XYZ file of C-alpha atoms in Angstrom:
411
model
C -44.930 -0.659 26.921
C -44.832 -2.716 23.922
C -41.211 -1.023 22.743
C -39.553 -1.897 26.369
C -41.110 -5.553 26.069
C -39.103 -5.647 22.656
C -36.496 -3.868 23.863
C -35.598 -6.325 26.605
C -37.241 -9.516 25.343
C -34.831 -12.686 25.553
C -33.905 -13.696 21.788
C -33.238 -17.031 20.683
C -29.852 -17.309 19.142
C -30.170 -18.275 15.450
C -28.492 -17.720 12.235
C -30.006 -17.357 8.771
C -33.377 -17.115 7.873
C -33.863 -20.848 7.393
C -33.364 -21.377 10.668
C -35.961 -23.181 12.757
C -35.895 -19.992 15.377
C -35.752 -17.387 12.486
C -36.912 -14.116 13.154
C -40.239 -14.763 11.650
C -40.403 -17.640 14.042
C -39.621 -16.623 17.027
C -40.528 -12.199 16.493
C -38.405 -10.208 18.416
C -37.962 -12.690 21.552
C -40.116 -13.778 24.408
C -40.817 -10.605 26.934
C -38.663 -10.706 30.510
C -39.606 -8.542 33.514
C -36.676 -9.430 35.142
C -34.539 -8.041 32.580
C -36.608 -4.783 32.161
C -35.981 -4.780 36.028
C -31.904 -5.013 36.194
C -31.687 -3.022 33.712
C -33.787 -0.019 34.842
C -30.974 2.185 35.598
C -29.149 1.847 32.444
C -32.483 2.402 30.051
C -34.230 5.240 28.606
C -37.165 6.038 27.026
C -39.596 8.875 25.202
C -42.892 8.155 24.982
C -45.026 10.073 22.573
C -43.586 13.342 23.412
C -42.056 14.134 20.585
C -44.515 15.167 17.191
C -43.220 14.901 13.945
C -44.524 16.736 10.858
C -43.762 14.918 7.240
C -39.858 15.625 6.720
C -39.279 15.801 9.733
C -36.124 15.006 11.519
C -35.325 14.675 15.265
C -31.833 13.429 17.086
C -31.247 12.347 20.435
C -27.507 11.430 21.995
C -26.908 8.285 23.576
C -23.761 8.424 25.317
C -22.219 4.331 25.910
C -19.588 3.507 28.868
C -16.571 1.509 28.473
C -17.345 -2.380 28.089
C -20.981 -1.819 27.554
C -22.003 -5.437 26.565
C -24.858 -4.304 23.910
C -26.878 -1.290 22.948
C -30.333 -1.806 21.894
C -32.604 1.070 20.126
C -35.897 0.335 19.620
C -38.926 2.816 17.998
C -42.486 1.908 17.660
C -45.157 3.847 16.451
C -48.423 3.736 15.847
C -50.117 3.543 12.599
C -53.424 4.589 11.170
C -55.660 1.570 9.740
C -54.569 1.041 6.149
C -56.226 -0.925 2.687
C -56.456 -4.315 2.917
C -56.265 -3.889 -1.321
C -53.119 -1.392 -1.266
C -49.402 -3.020 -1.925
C -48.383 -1.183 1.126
C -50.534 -1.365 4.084
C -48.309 1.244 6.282
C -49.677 4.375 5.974
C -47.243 6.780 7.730
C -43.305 6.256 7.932
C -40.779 7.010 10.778
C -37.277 5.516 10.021
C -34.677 4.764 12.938
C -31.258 5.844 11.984
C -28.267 4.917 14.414
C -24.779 6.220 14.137
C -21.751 5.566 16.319
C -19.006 7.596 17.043
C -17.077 6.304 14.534
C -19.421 7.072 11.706
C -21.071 3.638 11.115
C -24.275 3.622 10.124
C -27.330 1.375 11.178
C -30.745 1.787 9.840
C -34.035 0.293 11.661
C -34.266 -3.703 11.237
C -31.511 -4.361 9.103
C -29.257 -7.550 9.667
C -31.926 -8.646 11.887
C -33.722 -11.281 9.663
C -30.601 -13.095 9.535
C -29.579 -13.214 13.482
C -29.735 -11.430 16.996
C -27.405 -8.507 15.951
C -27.784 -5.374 13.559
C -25.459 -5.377 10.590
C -24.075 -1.763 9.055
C -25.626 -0.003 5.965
C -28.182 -0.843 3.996
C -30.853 1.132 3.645
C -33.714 3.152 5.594
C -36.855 1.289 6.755
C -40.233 2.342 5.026
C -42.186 -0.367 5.780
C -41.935 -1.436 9.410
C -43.671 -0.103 12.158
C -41.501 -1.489 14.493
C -38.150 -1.107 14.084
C -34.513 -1.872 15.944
C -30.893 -1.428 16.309
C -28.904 -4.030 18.103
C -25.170 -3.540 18.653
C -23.248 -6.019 20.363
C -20.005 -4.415 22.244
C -21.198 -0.989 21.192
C -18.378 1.443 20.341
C -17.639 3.817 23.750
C -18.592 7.383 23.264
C -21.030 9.865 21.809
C -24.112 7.248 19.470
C -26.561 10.172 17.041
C -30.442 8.498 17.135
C -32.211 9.669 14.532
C -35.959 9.470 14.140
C -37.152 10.842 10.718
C -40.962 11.326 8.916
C -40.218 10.632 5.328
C -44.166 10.684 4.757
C -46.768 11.560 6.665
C -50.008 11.000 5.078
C -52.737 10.795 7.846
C -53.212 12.114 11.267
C -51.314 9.768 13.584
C -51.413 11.763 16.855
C -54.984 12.047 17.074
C -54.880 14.485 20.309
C -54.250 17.563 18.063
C -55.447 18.863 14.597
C -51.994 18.697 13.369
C -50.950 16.277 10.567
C -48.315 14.878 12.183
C -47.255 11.502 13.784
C -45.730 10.515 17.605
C -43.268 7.437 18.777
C -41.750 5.508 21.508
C -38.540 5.260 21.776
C -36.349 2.930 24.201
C -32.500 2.790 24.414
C -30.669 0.432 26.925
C -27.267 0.409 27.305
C -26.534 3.819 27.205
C -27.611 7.194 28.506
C -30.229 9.177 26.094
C -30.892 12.831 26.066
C -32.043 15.432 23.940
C -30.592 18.757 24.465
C -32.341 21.646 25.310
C -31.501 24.877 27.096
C -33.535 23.405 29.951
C -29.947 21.530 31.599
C -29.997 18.194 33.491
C -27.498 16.655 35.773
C -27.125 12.966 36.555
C -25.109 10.079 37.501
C -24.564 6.714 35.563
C -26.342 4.650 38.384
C -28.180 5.072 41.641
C -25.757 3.330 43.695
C -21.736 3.160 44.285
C -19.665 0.918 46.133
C -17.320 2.410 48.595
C -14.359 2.033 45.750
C -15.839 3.271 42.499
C -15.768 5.475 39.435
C -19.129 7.730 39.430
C -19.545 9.006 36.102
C -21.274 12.831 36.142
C -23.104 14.219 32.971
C -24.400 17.387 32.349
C -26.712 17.960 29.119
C -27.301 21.775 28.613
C -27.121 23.196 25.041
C -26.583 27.004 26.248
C -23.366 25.565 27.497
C -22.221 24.887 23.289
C -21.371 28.194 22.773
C -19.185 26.868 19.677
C -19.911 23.709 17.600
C -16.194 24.108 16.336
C -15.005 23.490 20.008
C -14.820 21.219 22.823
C -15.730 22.869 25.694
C -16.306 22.226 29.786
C -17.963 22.571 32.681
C -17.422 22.710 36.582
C -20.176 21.054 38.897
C -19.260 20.548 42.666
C -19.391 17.309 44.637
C -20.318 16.184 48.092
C -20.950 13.175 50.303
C -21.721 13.003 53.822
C -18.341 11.678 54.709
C -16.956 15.180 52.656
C -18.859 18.216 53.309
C -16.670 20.084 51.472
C -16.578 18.168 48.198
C -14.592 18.214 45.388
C -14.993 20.401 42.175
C -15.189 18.111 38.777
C -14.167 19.488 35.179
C -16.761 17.786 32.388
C -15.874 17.875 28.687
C -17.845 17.915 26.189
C -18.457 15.060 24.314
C -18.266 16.398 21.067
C -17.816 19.608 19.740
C -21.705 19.998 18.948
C -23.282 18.060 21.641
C -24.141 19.921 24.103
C -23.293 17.086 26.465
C -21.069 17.055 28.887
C -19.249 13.987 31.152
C -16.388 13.242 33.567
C -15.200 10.290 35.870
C -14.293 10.719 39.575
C -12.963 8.418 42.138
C -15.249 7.568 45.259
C -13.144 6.415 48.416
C -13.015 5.298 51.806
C -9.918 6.814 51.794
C -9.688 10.419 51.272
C -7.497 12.211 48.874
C -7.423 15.249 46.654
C -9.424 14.601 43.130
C -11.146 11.730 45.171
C -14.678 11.843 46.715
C -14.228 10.469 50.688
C -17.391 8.311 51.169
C -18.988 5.899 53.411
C -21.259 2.638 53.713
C -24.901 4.962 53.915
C -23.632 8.267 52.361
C -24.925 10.391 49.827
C -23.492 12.093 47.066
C -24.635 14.755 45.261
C -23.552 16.566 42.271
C -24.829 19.823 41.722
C -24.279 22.670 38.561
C -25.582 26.149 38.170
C -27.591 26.245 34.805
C -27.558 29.953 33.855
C -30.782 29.682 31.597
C -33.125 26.894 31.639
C -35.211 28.607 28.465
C -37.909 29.216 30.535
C -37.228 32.583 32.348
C -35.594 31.283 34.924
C -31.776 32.049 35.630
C -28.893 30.744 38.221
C -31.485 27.868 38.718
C -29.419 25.117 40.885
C -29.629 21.753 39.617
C -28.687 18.641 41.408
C -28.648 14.783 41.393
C -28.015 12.539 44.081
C -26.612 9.132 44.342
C -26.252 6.494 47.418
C -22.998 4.553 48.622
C -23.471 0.819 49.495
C -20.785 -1.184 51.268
C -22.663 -3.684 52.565
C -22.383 -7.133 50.805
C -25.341 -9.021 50.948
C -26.537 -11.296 53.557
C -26.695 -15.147 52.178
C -29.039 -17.247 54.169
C -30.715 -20.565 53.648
C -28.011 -22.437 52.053
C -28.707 -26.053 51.320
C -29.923 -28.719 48.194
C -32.738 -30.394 46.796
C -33.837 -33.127 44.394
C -30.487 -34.978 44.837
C -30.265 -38.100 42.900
C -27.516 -40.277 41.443
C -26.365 -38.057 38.925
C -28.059 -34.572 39.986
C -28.510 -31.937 42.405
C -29.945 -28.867 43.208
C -28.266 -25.786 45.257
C -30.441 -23.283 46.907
C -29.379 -20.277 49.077
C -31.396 -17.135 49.480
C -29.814 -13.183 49.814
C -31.170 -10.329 51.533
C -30.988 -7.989 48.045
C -30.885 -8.742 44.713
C -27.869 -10.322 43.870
C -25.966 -12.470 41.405
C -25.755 -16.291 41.352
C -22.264 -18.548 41.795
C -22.316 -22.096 42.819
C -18.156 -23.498 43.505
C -18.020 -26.701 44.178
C -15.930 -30.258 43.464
C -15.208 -33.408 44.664
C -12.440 -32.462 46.862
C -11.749 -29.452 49.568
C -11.076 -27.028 48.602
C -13.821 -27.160 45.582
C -12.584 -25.533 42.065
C -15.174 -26.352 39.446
C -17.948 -22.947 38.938
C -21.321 -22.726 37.747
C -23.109 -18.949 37.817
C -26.668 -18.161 36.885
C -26.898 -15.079 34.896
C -29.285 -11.779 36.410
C -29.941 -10.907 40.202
C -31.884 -12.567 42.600
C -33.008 -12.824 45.972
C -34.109 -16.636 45.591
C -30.753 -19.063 44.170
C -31.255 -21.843 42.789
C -28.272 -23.827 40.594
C -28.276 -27.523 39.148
C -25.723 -29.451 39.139
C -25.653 -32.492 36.501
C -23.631 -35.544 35.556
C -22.366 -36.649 38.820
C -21.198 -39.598 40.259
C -23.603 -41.935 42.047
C -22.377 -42.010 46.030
C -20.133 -39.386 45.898
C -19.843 -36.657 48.312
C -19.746 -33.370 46.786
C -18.440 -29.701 48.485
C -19.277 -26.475 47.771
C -19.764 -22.864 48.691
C -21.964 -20.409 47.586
C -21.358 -16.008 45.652
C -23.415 -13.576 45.284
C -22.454 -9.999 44.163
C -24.837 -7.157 44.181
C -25.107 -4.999 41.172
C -22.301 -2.380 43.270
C -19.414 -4.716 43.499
C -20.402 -5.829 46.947
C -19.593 -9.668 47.327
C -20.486 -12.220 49.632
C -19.382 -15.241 50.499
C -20.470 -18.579 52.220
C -18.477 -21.438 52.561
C -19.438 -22.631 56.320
C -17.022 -21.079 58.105
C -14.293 -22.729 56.216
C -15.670 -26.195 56.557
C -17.643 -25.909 52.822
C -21.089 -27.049 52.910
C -21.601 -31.243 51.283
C -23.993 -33.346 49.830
C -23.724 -37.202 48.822
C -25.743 -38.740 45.590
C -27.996 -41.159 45.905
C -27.224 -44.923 44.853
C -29.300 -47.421 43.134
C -28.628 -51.317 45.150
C -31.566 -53.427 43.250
C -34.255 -51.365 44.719
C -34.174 -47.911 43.217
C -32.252 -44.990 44.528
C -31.196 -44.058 48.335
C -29.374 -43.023 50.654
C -25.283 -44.738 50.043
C -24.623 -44.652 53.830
C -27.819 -45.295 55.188
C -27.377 -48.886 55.467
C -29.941 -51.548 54.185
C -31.598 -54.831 55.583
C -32.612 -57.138 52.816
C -33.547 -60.952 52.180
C -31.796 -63.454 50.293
C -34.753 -64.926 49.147
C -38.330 -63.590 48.215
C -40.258 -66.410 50.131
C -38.985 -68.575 53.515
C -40.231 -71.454 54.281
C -41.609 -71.935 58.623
């Protein structure tokens, strides 16, 4: 729990470490469900399942899709009691090491006393018990996570007699596996629009039959809409990896190399793992995925806490959805505001208007598939007018208004 909090915390932008929101300020962020929530199917964890005896080394590969806005690593552990009177109160040390495809090299907190993003180099972590990697606009491909045990002094997985020590380890932004003979199949999300790229992996070591050589794989897919399917060539990764991945086009529309679908269907990609390490042989393995079509259904549009300068727009959507307010003086409206995340419940200010104006607009939301919606009235664009202020505080411009010359008449 406590490395997806950090993991997915908000971070105050800041720069330096005499900054008023330095790192030592403001830790690693404030924690945000919501963001552990969106991002559930693009985040991975281990939690305490992998031991560690002093030396120790393990890797996992985290593979990152094209335009992946940031890749975050984070590794926790937990740490016997040390001396109050020792120089160094850690007692145990794991390090996080992070290289990308290209060879650059991140180690565990570095770069991250002086702002929100990792810098390259420097040198392994021995005192932290927490410890990070933040990449912004990570390098596409094949990332090596390293977890290491430089020293392990006391017993930090207490279940066993063992002197060794466990760790959590959370990676969003990218798909993390360790390979084993055991193989897995999967998509890169849950859910695909009807016109989409589904991305197919397929992590099986027995499959590496030559770390000299890139090598494949066939796995077949179906939808509802095509029985029949289509097969799909992965390639390895790298030529050590173990991991395999390929791209194919889902489609309304159906054509050879493409996978027909429909609003409702589901696909499912399925390889034959010869050995899973575990005496079992031929075993079919299989992952399925869901189509959605369907935009999502905006209700509820309207404002609140209009004034002379400000208002508020409100709309509501029947799935979790993003946020876009258009809207301008004149029809049709061309200024945009957006709210980032997705929501069911919308809600975007608008500031520094004009007092007695009437303002148009129409509402967006787009589900996490593509799927937009949106609202404008039928055409007509939903309005609002400010508020004016005529001596006796704000109302309605249009409304009209009695009022005395004087304070006091006389008979």
């Amino acid at each position: 729990a406590k490395a997806f909090m950090i993991n997915t915390a908000d971070q105050h932008p800041f720069s330096g470490q005499t900054h008023d929101l330095t790192r030592v300020h403001q830790g690693w962020g404030v924690p945000d469900i919501q963001n552990l929530y969106d991002m559930r199917e693009n985040i991975s964890f281990i939690d305490e399942s992998f031991l560690l005896t002093n030396m120790e080394i393990v890797e996992f590969n985290a593979l990152v899709d094209p335009g992946e806005p940031a890749l975050k690593v984070t590794m926790t552990y937990a740490d016997p009691a040390g001396n109050p009177a020792a120089s160094q109160h850690r007692v145990n040390d794991l390090s996080l090491k992070v290289t990308s495809p290209s060879a650059t090299v991140y180690h565990g907190n570095v770069g991250l006393l002086d702002g929100n993003w990792s810098a390259p180099g420097g040198v392994p972590n021995d005192y932290d018990t927490v410890e990070n990697v933040f990449v912004e606009n990570p390098e596409e491909g094949l990332w090596i996570i390293e977890i290491s045990a430089p020293e392990i002094n006391q017993y930090g997985h207490v279940e066993n007699p063992e002197l060794d020590a466990d760790f959590a380890l959370v990676v969003s932004g990218a798909f993390m596996t360790k390979c084993t003979s055991d193989g897995r199949i999967s998509f890169n999300s849950t859910k695909y629009a009807c016109e989409d790229q589904a991305r197919v992996r397929v992590v099986d070591c027995d499959l590496n039959t030559d770390d000299g050589t890139i090598q494949t794989v066939e796995v077949s897919l179906t939808s509802d809409s095509e029985p029949t399917g289509e097969t799909l060539v992965l390639t390895e990764t790298d030529p050590a990896s173990g991991t395999f991945q390929e791209v194919i086009a889902v489609s309304e529309t159906n054509a050879s190399g493409v996978l027909q679908v429909a609003d409702g269907d589901l696909v499912t990609a399925e390889y034959i793992d010869a050995d899973d390490g575990e005496g079992g042989t031929n075993l079919s393995k299989t992952r399925q995925a869901e189509i959605d079509c369907s935009e999502p259904l905006i209700t509820g549009v309207g404002e609140s806490e209009i004034s002379d300068t400000a208002a508020t727009v409100t709309w509501t959507t029947d799935e979790r959805a993003s946020s876009e307010l258009v809207w301008g003086g004149v029809i049709p409206p061309a200024g945009t505001l957006s709210r980032s995340g997705n929501r069911t419940d919308h809600a975007i200010q608008l500031t520094g208007l004009t007092a007695c104006t009437i303002y148009h607009y129409e509402v967006r939301s787009e589900d996490p598939y593509g799927n937009l919606a949106v609202d404008n009235n039928g055409g007509e664009y939903y309005h609002f007018e400010t508020l004016g202020d005529f001596g006796s505080g704000l109302q309605p411009c249009h409304a009209g208004q009695v009022d005395f010359d004087q304070a006091v008449v006389s008979c």
